[in-house]
Amino acid sequence: MLLDVLQGAEPGGFILIQDTVKCTGRGILKCFINAALKRGEDVHVLGFEASETEVCAGLDRSCVQKLHFHKGFPDPLGWMCRSSFTVDQLTSQHITKLIKDSQHAKAPVLVIDSLSLVLRHHDPVVISQRLQVLRKGGDIKTIISLLHSDLHLHGVVGIVSQLASTVISVAPANNEHHAVATTTRRSKSGKVMQEEEYFNVSEDMTLSVQAKLRQHGHVQKEQKVAEADPASNLTFNLRLSEEERKAKEKLALPFVFSKEKKSALLRPTPGSGRIMYEPDANDDFDEEDPDDDLDV
Amino acid sequence: MFPELNNILNSTPDSFKSSDFILVSDRQADASFLIHHYLSFYLRAGCKVCFLGLVQSFSHYSAVGQRLGVSLAQAREKGQLVFLEGLKDSIGAILQEESSQGTQHLSYLRSPGAGLKGLFRFVESSVRQNGDHDDGESWGPPVLLIDDLSVLLSLGVTVGAILDFTLYCQATMCTELQGNMVILVRCEEEDADDDEEGANLLQRGLVHQCNLALHVEGLPTGYCRDIHGQMQVWWRQSGETMYNPRKTFHFKVHDKGASFFARGTSSAVL
């Protein structure tokens, strides 16, 4: 599904790439930029967190002139008055103007790197509205954005995720060369599809995807091996053969009362003991039955 | 400067990677020995160093530097070291009139909500003076050291403002001037991160920005005489692999240095 999204041509889409400290999503963002450039589309990058050289590194040289980098990076807040684009300029009017100024034949792709910095300075509701206006405006084909989801409240991440047509969350896999991407795609009919895939970003910013299913089976197999019998390598015998089991069942355990044992114990024997008592003169013998009052 | 740490990180004062943002963090342990390491490391490498000492006095750093074989007072005289003594200057910043020019960089003490623009201007101006001294001495790439950033949180500065400040510092120091940056932050306990405006949020934000994260913790099994704690080394954004494994080393801090060893190879065990 990740490759479908990467090739995807659905207009008016909003692709959100969520990452955490454990696994960076910038690689996958660059794959999306590269794929759009290779399709011959113009890409406008609003770069707040990484420099132009960092974003362009590894991209296809032949189409790099199609990339329009709006420098927010060295000065995203306008402290030094050196940037061509500040966080406050992220309004639908300003971006539409920027795009109209560059006069493209086709609607271009807008990349925001990253939305986290924008959300730090603006109300998420306002930003969501602006993004929605941009999507519906028709001047932009797709919006692709990176979001560091562990830097925001769950509610804020939720608001932005609701807005997106596709959410890709990246997480580390226990493997040096892959990471896991969970892709949630909401089609226009309202159907929601979700898939987990392993992916890898190569140096020339191409994305290779492996289905999770096969990997999943692999993992399960490994678990089965791990669950192997712990009693297999013992120096003593824990198991019983059929004969041994029968012999074991025959054996009567001590302290377990069988019928024979019980009757043997309770049988009256001849000449068993009885009590002989001869009262002597000083004994105070009570004629009355001491248990008379009891109802026995 | 600790040679063993240089071996682990594959860097020496003669050859080290530039444009690096190194994040030093600790949780229930003290990672300031790494700040002392980097201070002596970059002074030896001949870099122009800007040091924001927000938690200790100059004489403290100077005394530790002496043990590690560098003289901070000399470096300061030569113009190699720019030292902001947060403890001393704060009083002045609070007591003086608001309009005074001298303490603009500490304006966050008076109005923490206004951000750290003044502090950034101080950093920028001190590293850009590189080379235009009368004696003609020019220094290597600039380096910014901060000990420690989380103290700003207790002064009322928000996490967002601090992250903006570090982003600007990174853009200027690492990207534009090809220098380095070392920042210490202290984290709270793992389960205390339910308040979102905390030191842990700051640390996560900085990990997103940094190239190398060094995290110092006490041993999970408790106090030990021969191992003072463990350090996680985490290279980020290397580009070649998707998943950067974290390496863990045990360490022991000595009087004049520190030794690092792989887990289970302490002299107390072997």
Coordinates of C-alpha atoms in Angstrom, one line a residue:
Chain A
M1 CA 0.0 0.0 0.0
L2 CA 2.9 2.3 0.7
L3 CA 4.1 2.0 -2.9
D4 CA 0.5 2.8 -4.1
V5 CA 0.5 6.0 -2.0
L6 CA 4.0 6.9 -3.3
Q7 CA 2.9 6.5 -6.9
G8 CA -0.5 7.8 -6.0
A9 CA -2.0 10.4 -8.2
E10 CA -5.1 11.2 -6.3
P11 CA -5.6 14.9 -6.4
G12 CA -6.5 16.9 -3.3
G13 CA -4.7 14.4 -1.0
F14 CA -3.0 15.2 2.2
I15 CA -0.3 12.7 3.2
L16 CA 0.9 12.9 6.8
I17 CA 4.1 11.2 7.8
Q18 CA 4.3 10.7 11.6
D19 CA 7.6 9.9 13.2
T20 CA 9.0 9.6 16.7
V21 CA 12.5 9.9 18.2
K22 CA 12.9 6.2 17.7
C23 CA 12.8 6.3 13.9
T24 CA 13.0 9.3 11.7
G25 CA 10.5 9.9 8.9
R26 CA 12.6 12.3 6.9
G27 CA 13.9 9.5 4.7
I28 CA 10.4 8.5 3.6
L29 CA 9.5 12.2 3.0
K30 CA 12.5 12.5 0.7
C31 CA 11.3 9.4 -1.2
F32 CA 8.0 11.1 -1.7
I33 CA 9.7 14.3 -3.0
N34 CA 11.9 12.2 -5.3
A35 CA 8.9 10.2 -6.7
A36 CA 7.0 13.4 -7.4
L37 CA 10.0 14.9 -9.2
K38 CA 10.4 11.7 -11.3
R39 CA 6.8 12.0 -12.4
G40 CA 7.7 15.4 -13.7
E41 CA 5.7 17.3 -11.1
D42 CA 6.8 20.5 -9.5
V43 CA 7.5 20.3 -5.8
H44 CA 7.4 23.3 -3.4
V45 CA 9.2 22.6 -0.2
L46 CA 8.5 24.7 2.9
G47 CA 11.7 23.8 4.8
F48 CA 11.8 24.9 8.4
E49 CA 13.9 22.1 10.0
A50 CA 16.5 21.1 7.5
S51 CA 18.7 23.1 5.1
E52 CA 18.2 23.0 1.4
T53 CA 21.4 21.0 0.8
E54 CA 20.2 18.4 3.3
V55 CA 16.8 18.1 1.6
C56 CA 18.3 18.0 -1.9
A57 CA 21.0 15.4 -1.0
G58 CA 20.4 12.2 -2.8
L59 CA 17.6 13.5 -5.0
D60 CA 17.5 12.9 -8.7
R61 CA 19.9 15.4 -10.2
S62 CA 18.2 15.7 -13.5
C63 CA 14.9 17.0 -12.1
V64 CA 16.2 19.0 -9.2
Q65 CA 15.3 22.3 -11.0
K66 CA 11.7 21.2 -10.6
L67 CA 12.2 21.6 -6.8
H68 CA 11.4 25.0 -5.4
F69 CA 12.8 25.3 -1.9
H70 CA 11.3 28.1 0.2
K71 CA 14.0 28.9 2.7
G72 CA 12.5 28.8 6.2
F73 CA 15.4 27.0 7.7
P74 CA 18.1 29.3 8.9
D75 CA 15.4 31.8 10.1
P76 CA 11.9 30.3 10.4
L77 CA 10.7 32.9 12.8
G78 CA 12.2 36.0 11.2
W79 CA 14.6 36.8 14.0
M80 CA 17.4 37.7 11.6
C81 CA 15.2 39.0 8.8
R82 CA 17.0 36.6 6.4
S83 CA 14.4 34.0 5.5
S84 CA 12.3 34.0 2.4
F85 CA 9.5 32.2 4.2
T86 CA 8.5 32.4 7.9
V87 CA 6.1 30.4 9.9
D88 CA 3.6 33.3 10.0
Q89 CA 3.5 33.2 6.2
L90 CA 1.9 29.8 6.1
T91 CA -1.5 31.1 5.0
S92 CA -3.5 29.8 2.1
Q93 CA -3.3 33.2 0.3
H94 CA 0.4 33.5 0.6
I95 CA 1.1 30.0 -0.6
T96 CA -1.4 30.2 -3.4
K97 CA 0.4 33.4 -4.5
L98 CA 3.8 31.7 -4.3
I99 CA 2.6 28.9 -6.5
K100 CA 0.8 31.1 -9.0
D101 CA 4.0 33.2 -9.3
S102 CA 6.0 30.3 -10.5
Q103 CA 3.4 29.5 -13.2
H104 CA 3.3 25.7 -13.5
A105 CA 1.6 23.7 -16.2
K106 CA 0.3 21.2 -13.7
A107 CA -0.8 21.6 -10.1
P108 CA 2.4 21.1 -7.9
V109 CA 3.0 19.1 -4.8
L110 CA 3.5 21.0 -1.5
V111 CA 5.8 19.6 1.1
I112 CA 5.9 21.0 4.7
D113 CA 9.0 20.0 6.7
S114 CA 7.9 19.9 9.4
L115 CA 4.4 20.6 10.7
S116 CA 5.7 20.3 14.3
L117 CA 7.4 23.6 14.1
V118 CA 4.3 25.2 12.7
L119 CA 2.1 23.7 15.3
R120 CA 4.4 25.1 18.0
H121 CA 3.6 28.6 16.9
H122 CA 0.0 28.4 15.8
D123 CA -3.2 27.1 17.0
P124 CA -3.8 23.6 15.5
V125 CA -7.3 24.5 14.5
V126 CA -6.2 27.5 12.5
I127 CA -3.5 25.5 10.8
S128 CA -6.0 22.7 10.0
Q129 CA -8.4 25.2 8.4
R130 CA -5.6 26.7 6.3
L131 CA -4.5 23.3 5.1
Q132 CA -8.1 22.4 4.3
V133 CA -8.5 25.6 2.2
L134 CA -5.3 24.8 0.4
R135 CA -6.4 21.3 -0.4
K136 CA -9.8 22.3 -1.7
G137 CA -8.4 25.3 -3.6
G138 CA -7.3 23.2 -6.5
D139 CA -3.9 25.0 -6.9
I140 CA -2.1 22.2 -5.2
K141 CA -2.2 18.5 -6.2
T142 CA -1.1 17.0 -2.9
I143 CA 0.2 18.2 0.4
I144 CA 2.8 16.0 2.1
S145 CA 3.9 16.8 5.6
L146 CA 6.1 15.5 8.3
L147 CA 5.0 15.5 11.9
H148 CA 7.0 14.6 15.0
S149 CA 4.1 13.0 16.8
D150 CA 5.8 12.6 20.2
L151 CA 6.2 16.4 20.6
H152 CA 2.5 17.1 20.6
L153 CA -0.4 16.3 22.7
H154 CA -2.5 13.4 21.5
G155 CA -5.4 15.7 20.7
V156 CA -3.3 17.8 18.4
V157 CA -1.9 14.8 16.5
G158 CA -5.5 13.5 16.3
I159 CA -6.8 16.7 14.7
V160 CA -4.1 16.7 12.0
S161 CA -4.5 12.9 11.4
Q162 CA -8.3 13.4 10.9
L163 CA -7.5 15.9 8.2
A164 CA -5.1 13.7 6.3
S165 CA -6.3 11.3 3.6
T166 CA -3.3 9.1 4.3
V167 CA -1.3 8.7 7.5
I168 CA 2.0 6.9 7.5
S169 CA 3.5 6.2 10.9
V170 CA 7.0 4.9 11.0
A171 CA 8.5 2.9 13.8
P172 CA 11.7 0.9 14.2
A173 CA 11.8 -2.8 13.4
N174 CA 14.3 -5.1 15.1
N175 CA 16.3 -5.1 12.0
E176 CA 19.2 -2.8 10.9
H177 CA 17.9 -2.3 7.4
H178 CA 14.2 -1.9 7.7
A179 CA 11.6 0.1 9.6
V180 CA 7.9 -0.5 9.9
A181 CA 5.4 1.8 8.3
T182 CA 1.8 1.7 9.2
T183 CA -0.2 3.2 6.4
T184 CA -3.8 4.2 7.0
R185 CA -5.6 5.3 3.9
R186 CA -9.0 6.9 3.8
S187 CA -10.6 6.6 0.3
K188 CA -13.2 9.1 -0.9
S189 CA -16.0 6.6 -0.4
G190 CA -15.1 6.6 3.3
K191 CA -13.5 3.2 3.4
V192 CA -10.5 3.0 5.7
M193 CA -7.6 0.6 4.8
Q194 CA -4.7 -0.1 7.0
E195 CA -1.5 -2.1 6.3
E196 CA 1.8 -2.6 8.0
E197 CA 4.9 -2.9 5.8
Y198 CA 8.6 -3.0 6.1
F199 CA 10.4 -0.4 4.1
N200 CA 13.9 0.7 3.4
V201 CA 15.2 3.9 1.9
S202 CA 18.2 3.5 -0.3
E203 CA 20.9 6.2 -0.9
D204 CA 19.3 7.4 -4.1
M205 CA 16.0 8.0 -2.3
T206 CA 14.1 5.1 -3.7
L207 CA 11.8 3.2 -1.4
S208 CA 11.8 -0.6 -1.3
V209 CA 8.9 -2.2 0.5
Q210 CA 8.5 -5.7 1.9
A211 CA 5.1 -7.0 2.9
K212 CA 4.8 -7.5 6.6
L213 CA 2.9 -10.8 6.2
R214 CA 5.9 -12.8 5.1
Q215 CA 8.0 -11.2 7.7
H216 CA 5.3 -11.9 10.2
G217 CA 5.3 -15.7 9.4
H218 CA 9.1 -15.6 9.7
V219 CA 8.8 -14.1 13.2
Q220 CA 6.2 -16.7 14.2
K221 CA 8.5 -19.5 13.1
E222 CA 11.3 -18.0 15.2
Q223 CA 9.0 -17.9 18.1
K224 CA 8.1 -21.6 17.7
V225 CA 11.8 -22.4 17.7
A226 CA 12.2 -20.4 20.8
E227 CA 9.3 -22.3 22.5
A228 CA 11.1 -25.6 22.0
D229 CA 10.8 -28.2 24.8
P230 CA 12.9 -27.1 27.8
A231 CA 13.1 -30.7 29.0
S232 CA 14.9 -31.9 25.9
N233 CA 18.4 -31.5 27.0
L234 CA 18.3 -32.7 30.6
T235 CA 20.8 -35.1 32.2
F236 CA 18.0 -37.0 33.9
N237 CA 14.8 -38.5 32.7
L238 CA 11.6 -36.6 33.1
R239 CA 9.5 -38.8 30.9
L240 CA 7.8 -42.2 31.5
S241 CA 7.5 -45.1 29.2
E242 CA 4.2 -46.9 29.0
E243 CA 5.3 -49.8 31.3
E244 CA 6.7 -47.3 33.8
R245 CA 3.5 -45.5 33.8
K246 CA 1.5 -48.6 34.5
A247 CA 3.8 -49.6 37.3
K248 CA 3.5 -46.2 38.7
E249 CA -0.3 -46.4 38.7
K250 CA -0.3 -49.7 40.4
L251 CA 1.7 -48.5 43.3
A252 CA -0.4 -47.6 46.4
L253 CA 0.8 -44.6 48.1
P254 CA 1.2 -44.5 51.9
F255 CA -1.4 -42.5 53.8
V256 CA -3.9 -43.1 51.1
F257 CA -6.7 -45.2 52.6
S258 CA -7.8 -48.0 50.4
K259 CA -10.7 -50.2 51.4
E260 CA -8.5 -53.1 52.4
K261 CA -6.4 -50.9 54.6
K262 CA -9.4 -49.4 56.3
S263 CA -11.1 -52.7 57.1
A264 CA -7.8 -54.2 58.3
L265 CA -7.5 -51.4 60.7
L266 CA -11.1 -51.4 62.0
R267 CA -11.7 -55.1 62.4
P268 CA -12.4 -56.1 66.0
T269 CA -9.9 -58.6 67.2
P270 CA -10.6 -61.3 69.9
G271 CA -9.2 -60.4 73.3
S272 CA -9.1 -56.8 72.6
G273 CA -8.7 -54.5 75.5
R274 CA -11.6 -53.5 77.9
I275 CA -11.8 -51.2 80.9
M276 CA -11.9 -52.8 84.3
Y277 CA -12.8 -50.5 87.2
E278 CA -13.4 -51.3 90.8
P279 CA -14.6 -48.4 92.9
D280 CA -13.0 -48.2 96.3
A281 CA -14.6 -47.0 99.5
N282 CA -13.5 -43.5 99.4
D283 CA -14.8 -42.9 95.9
D284 CA -17.7 -40.5 95.8
F285 CA -19.9 -42.5 93.5
D286 CA -22.7 -40.5 91.9
E287 CA -25.9 -42.5 91.4
E288 CA -27.3 -40.0 89.0
D289 CA -26.6 -40.3 85.4
P290 CA -24.5 -37.2 84.6
D291 CA -25.9 -37.0 81.2
D292 CA -29.5 -37.2 82.2
D293 CA -30.4 -33.7 81.2
L294 CA -29.1 -34.2 77.8
D295 CA -31.5 -35.3 75.2
V296 CA -29.6 -38.4 74.0
Chain B
M1 CA 39.4 15.2 27.7
F2 CA 38.9 11.5 28.0
P3 CA 40.9 9.5 25.4
E4 CA 38.7 6.4 25.9
L5 CA 35.6 8.4 25.0
N6 CA 37.4 9.7 21.9
N7 CA 38.0 6.1 20.8
I8 CA 34.4 5.2 21.2
L9 CA 33.2 8.2 19.2
N10 CA 36.1 8.0 16.8
S11 CA 37.2 11.6 17.1
T12 CA 40.4 13.4 18.2
P13 CA 41.1 17.1 18.7
D14 CA 43.0 17.0 15.4
S15 CA 40.2 15.4 13.4
F16 CA 36.6 15.5 14.4
K17 CA 33.4 15.7 12.5
S18 CA 32.1 19.2 12.0
S19 CA 28.5 20.3 11.8
D20 CA 27.5 18.0 14.6
F21 CA 24.9 18.7 17.2
I22 CA 25.7 16.5 20.2
L23 CA 23.0 16.1 22.8
V24 CA 24.1 15.0 26.3
S25 CA 21.3 14.0 28.6
D26 CA 21.1 12.3 32.0
R27 CA 18.4 10.8 34.1
Q28 CA 19.0 10.4 37.9
A29 CA 22.7 10.6 37.2
D30 CA 25.2 13.4 36.5
A31 CA 26.5 13.8 33.0
S32 CA 28.4 17.0 33.6
F33 CA 31.7 15.1 33.2
L34 CA 30.9 14.9 29.5
I35 CA 30.5 18.7 29.4
H36 CA 33.9 19.1 31.0
H37 CA 35.2 16.6 28.4
Y38 CA 33.9 18.5 25.5
L39 CA 35.1 21.9 26.9
S40 CA 38.7 20.7 27.2
F41 CA 38.4 18.8 23.9
Y42 CA 37.4 21.8 21.8
L43 CA 39.8 24.1 23.6
R44 CA 42.6 21.8 22.7
A45 CA 41.3 21.5 19.2
G46 CA 41.8 25.3 18.9
C47 CA 38.1 26.0 18.3
K48 CA 36.4 29.3 19.1
V49 CA 34.3 28.2 22.1
C50 CA 31.1 29.9 23.4
F51 CA 30.2 28.5 26.7
L52 CA 26.8 29.2 28.4
G53 CA 27.5 28.2 32.0
L54 CA 24.0 28.5 33.5
V55 CA 24.4 26.3 36.5
Q56 CA 28.0 26.7 37.8
S57 CA 30.5 29.5 38.4
F58 CA 33.5 30.2 36.2
S59 CA 35.9 29.1 38.9
H60 CA 34.2 25.7 39.1
Y61 CA 34.7 25.0 35.4
S62 CA 38.2 26.5 35.6
A63 CA 39.1 24.2 38.5
V64 CA 37.9 21.1 36.6
G65 CA 39.5 22.3 33.4
Q66 CA 42.8 22.6 35.3
R67 CA 42.6 18.9 36.3
L68 CA 41.9 18.0 32.7
G69 CA 44.9 20.1 31.5
V70 CA 43.4 23.2 30.0
S71 CA 43.4 26.7 31.4
L72 CA 40.1 28.4 31.0
A73 CA 41.4 31.8 32.2
Q74 CA 44.1 31.8 29.6
A75 CA 41.7 30.8 26.8
R76 CA 39.3 33.6 27.9
E77 CA 42.1 36.1 27.9
K78 CA 43.2 35.1 24.4
G79 CA 39.6 35.4 23.2
Q80 CA 39.3 31.7 22.4
L81 CA 36.6 31.2 25.1
V82 CA 33.5 33.4 25.5
F83 CA 32.0 32.5 28.9
L84 CA 28.5 33.5 29.9
E85 CA 28.4 33.2 33.7
G86 CA 24.6 32.7 34.2
L87 CA 24.8 32.7 38.0
K88 CA 26.6 36.0 38.3
D89 CA 25.0 37.9 35.4
S90 CA 21.4 37.0 36.4
I91 CA 21.4 39.2 39.5
G92 CA 22.5 42.2 37.4
A93 CA 19.8 41.4 34.8
I94 CA 17.1 41.3 37.4
L95 CA 18.2 44.4 39.4
Q96 CA 19.0 46.7 36.5
E97 CA 16.7 48.9 34.6
E98 CA 14.9 47.1 31.7
S99 CA 16.4 49.4 29.1
S100 CA 20.0 48.6 29.9
Q101 CA 21.9 47.2 27.0
G102 CA 24.4 45.1 28.9
T103 CA 22.1 42.3 29.9
Q104 CA 19.9 42.0 26.8
H105 CA 20.9 38.3 26.4
L106 CA 19.3 37.5 29.8
S107 CA 16.0 39.2 29.0
Y108 CA 14.3 35.8 29.5
L109 CA 14.7 36.3 33.3
R110 CA 12.4 39.3 33.2
S111 CA 9.9 38.1 30.6
P112 CA 10.2 34.3 30.1
G113 CA 7.3 34.3 27.7
A114 CA 9.2 36.5 25.2
G115 CA 11.5 33.7 24.0
L116 CA 15.3 33.4 23.8
K117 CA 16.0 35.8 21.0
G118 CA 18.4 37.8 23.1
L119 CA 20.4 34.8 24.2
F120 CA 20.7 33.7 20.6
R121 CA 21.9 37.2 19.6
F122 CA 24.6 36.9 22.3
V123 CA 25.7 33.5 20.9
E124 CA 25.7 34.6 17.4
S125 CA 27.7 37.8 18.0
S126 CA 30.2 36.0 20.1
V127 CA 31.0 33.3 17.5
R128 CA 31.0 35.7 14.6
Q129 CA 33.8 37.7 16.1
N130 CA 36.1 34.9 15.2
G131 CA 39.4 36.0 13.8
D132 CA 39.1 39.8 13.9
H133 CA 41.4 40.2 16.9
D134 CA 44.3 42.6 17.1
D135 CA 46.8 39.9 17.7
G136 CA 45.8 38.2 14.5
E137 CA 45.1 34.9 16.1
S138 CA 42.2 33.1 14.4
W139 CA 40.5 30.1 15.8
G140 CA 39.0 27.0 14.3
P141 CA 35.3 26.4 13.7
P142 CA 33.0 27.8 16.4
V143 CA 31.6 25.6 19.1
L144 CA 28.6 26.2 21.4
L145 CA 28.5 24.5 24.8
I146 CA 25.5 24.8 27.1
D147 CA 25.4 23.5 30.7
D148 CA 22.5 23.0 31.1
L149 CA 19.5 23.9 29.1
S150 CA 16.8 22.4 31.3
V151 CA 17.4 25.1 34.0
L152 CA 15.7 27.5 31.6
L153 CA 12.5 25.5 32.1
S154 CA 12.5 26.2 35.8
L155 CA 12.9 29.9 35.0
G156 CA 9.6 29.8 33.1
V157 CA 10.8 29.5 29.5
T158 CA 8.6 27.2 27.5
V159 CA 9.8 24.0 25.8
G160 CA 8.8 25.5 22.4
A161 CA 10.9 28.6 23.0
I162 CA 13.9 26.5 23.9
L163 CA 13.5 24.3 20.9
D164 CA 13.3 27.4 18.7
F165 CA 16.5 28.7 20.3
T166 CA 18.4 25.5 19.6
L167 CA 17.1 25.3 16.0
Y168 CA 18.5 28.8 15.4
C169 CA 21.7 27.8 17.1
Q170 CA 21.9 24.7 15.0
A171 CA 21.2 26.6 11.8
T172 CA 24.0 29.2 12.6
M173 CA 26.6 27.0 14.3
C174 CA 26.3 23.7 12.4
T175 CA 24.9 24.5 9.0
E176 CA 26.2 28.0 8.3
L177 CA 29.6 28.1 10.2
Q178 CA 30.3 24.4 10.1
G179 CA 30.9 24.3 13.8
N180 CA 29.6 22.0 16.5
M181 CA 27.2 22.3 19.4
V182 CA 27.0 20.4 22.7
I183 CA 24.0 20.7 24.9
L184 CA 23.3 19.1 28.3
V185 CA 19.7 18.5 29.4
R186 CA 18.5 16.7 32.5
C187 CA 15.5 14.4 32.2
E188 CA 12.9 13.5 34.7
E189 CA 12.0 10.1 35.7
E190 CA 10.4 7.9 33.1
D191 CA 7.0 7.7 34.6
A192 CA 6.8 11.4 35.4
D193 CA 6.3 12.4 31.8
D194 CA 2.6 12.8 31.9
D195 CA 3.0 16.5 32.1
E196 CA 3.7 17.5 28.6
E197 CA 5.6 20.7 29.3
G198 CA 8.4 18.9 30.9
A199 CA 12.1 18.2 30.6
N200 CA 11.3 14.9 28.8
L201 CA 9.5 16.7 26.1
L202 CA 12.4 19.0 25.7
Q203 CA 14.8 16.1 25.5
R204 CA 12.6 14.4 22.8
G205 CA 12.5 17.6 20.8
L206 CA 16.3 17.9 21.0
V207 CA 16.8 14.2 20.0
H208 CA 14.8 15.0 16.9
Q209 CA 17.3 17.8 16.1
C210 CA 20.6 16.2 17.1
N211 CA 23.1 14.0 15.3
L212 CA 24.5 12.2 18.3
A213 CA 22.8 11.6 21.5
L214 CA 24.7 10.6 24.7
H215 CA 22.5 9.5 27.5
V216 CA 23.8 8.9 31.0
E217 CA 21.9 6.8 33.5
G218 CA 22.7 5.2 36.8
L219 CA 22.9 1.4 36.8
P220 CA 19.4 -0.1 36.9
T221 CA 20.6 -2.5 39.6
G222 CA 21.6 0.3 41.9
Y223 CA 24.8 1.8 43.3
C224 CA 28.1 0.2 42.6
R225 CA 31.5 1.3 43.8
D226 CA 33.3 0.3 40.6
I227 CA 30.8 1.3 37.9
H228 CA 29.3 4.7 38.2
G229 CA 26.7 4.3 35.5
Q230 CA 26.0 3.6 31.9
M231 CA 26.1 5.7 28.8
Q232 CA 24.1 5.1 25.7
V233 CA 25.6 6.2 22.4
W234 CA 23.1 6.8 19.7
W235 CA 24.1 8.0 16.3
R236 CA 21.2 9.6 14.4
Q237 CA 20.5 10.5 10.8
S238 CA 23.4 8.6 9.5
G239 CA 21.3 7.9 6.4
E240 CA 22.8 4.5 5.6
T241 CA 20.6 2.4 7.9
M242 CA 17.1 2.9 8.9
Y243 CA 17.5 1.8 12.4
N244 CA 20.4 3.1 14.4
P245 CA 21.2 0.8 17.3
R246 CA 22.1 2.3 20.6
K247 CA 25.4 1.1 22.1
T248 CA 25.7 1.0 25.8
F249 CA 28.9 1.4 27.8
H250 CA 29.6 1.4 31.5
F251 CA 31.7 4.1 32.9
K252 CA 33.6 5.1 36.0
V253 CA 34.6 8.7 36.6
H254 CA 38.0 9.2 38.1
D255 CA 39.7 12.2 39.6
K256 CA 41.3 13.2 36.3
G257 CA 39.2 11.5 33.7
A258 CA 36.8 8.7 33.1
S259 CA 37.1 5.1 31.9
F260 CA 34.5 3.5 29.6
F261 CA 34.1 -0.2 29.1
A262 CA 31.7 -2.6 27.5
R263 CA 29.1 -4.1 29.7
G264 CA 30.4 -6.8 32.0
T265 CA 34.1 -6.0 31.4
S266 CA 34.6 -3.9 34.5
S267 CA 37.8 -4.7 36.4
A268 CA 35.6 -5.5 39.4
V269 CA 33.9 -8.3 37.5
L270 CA 36.9 -9.8 35.6

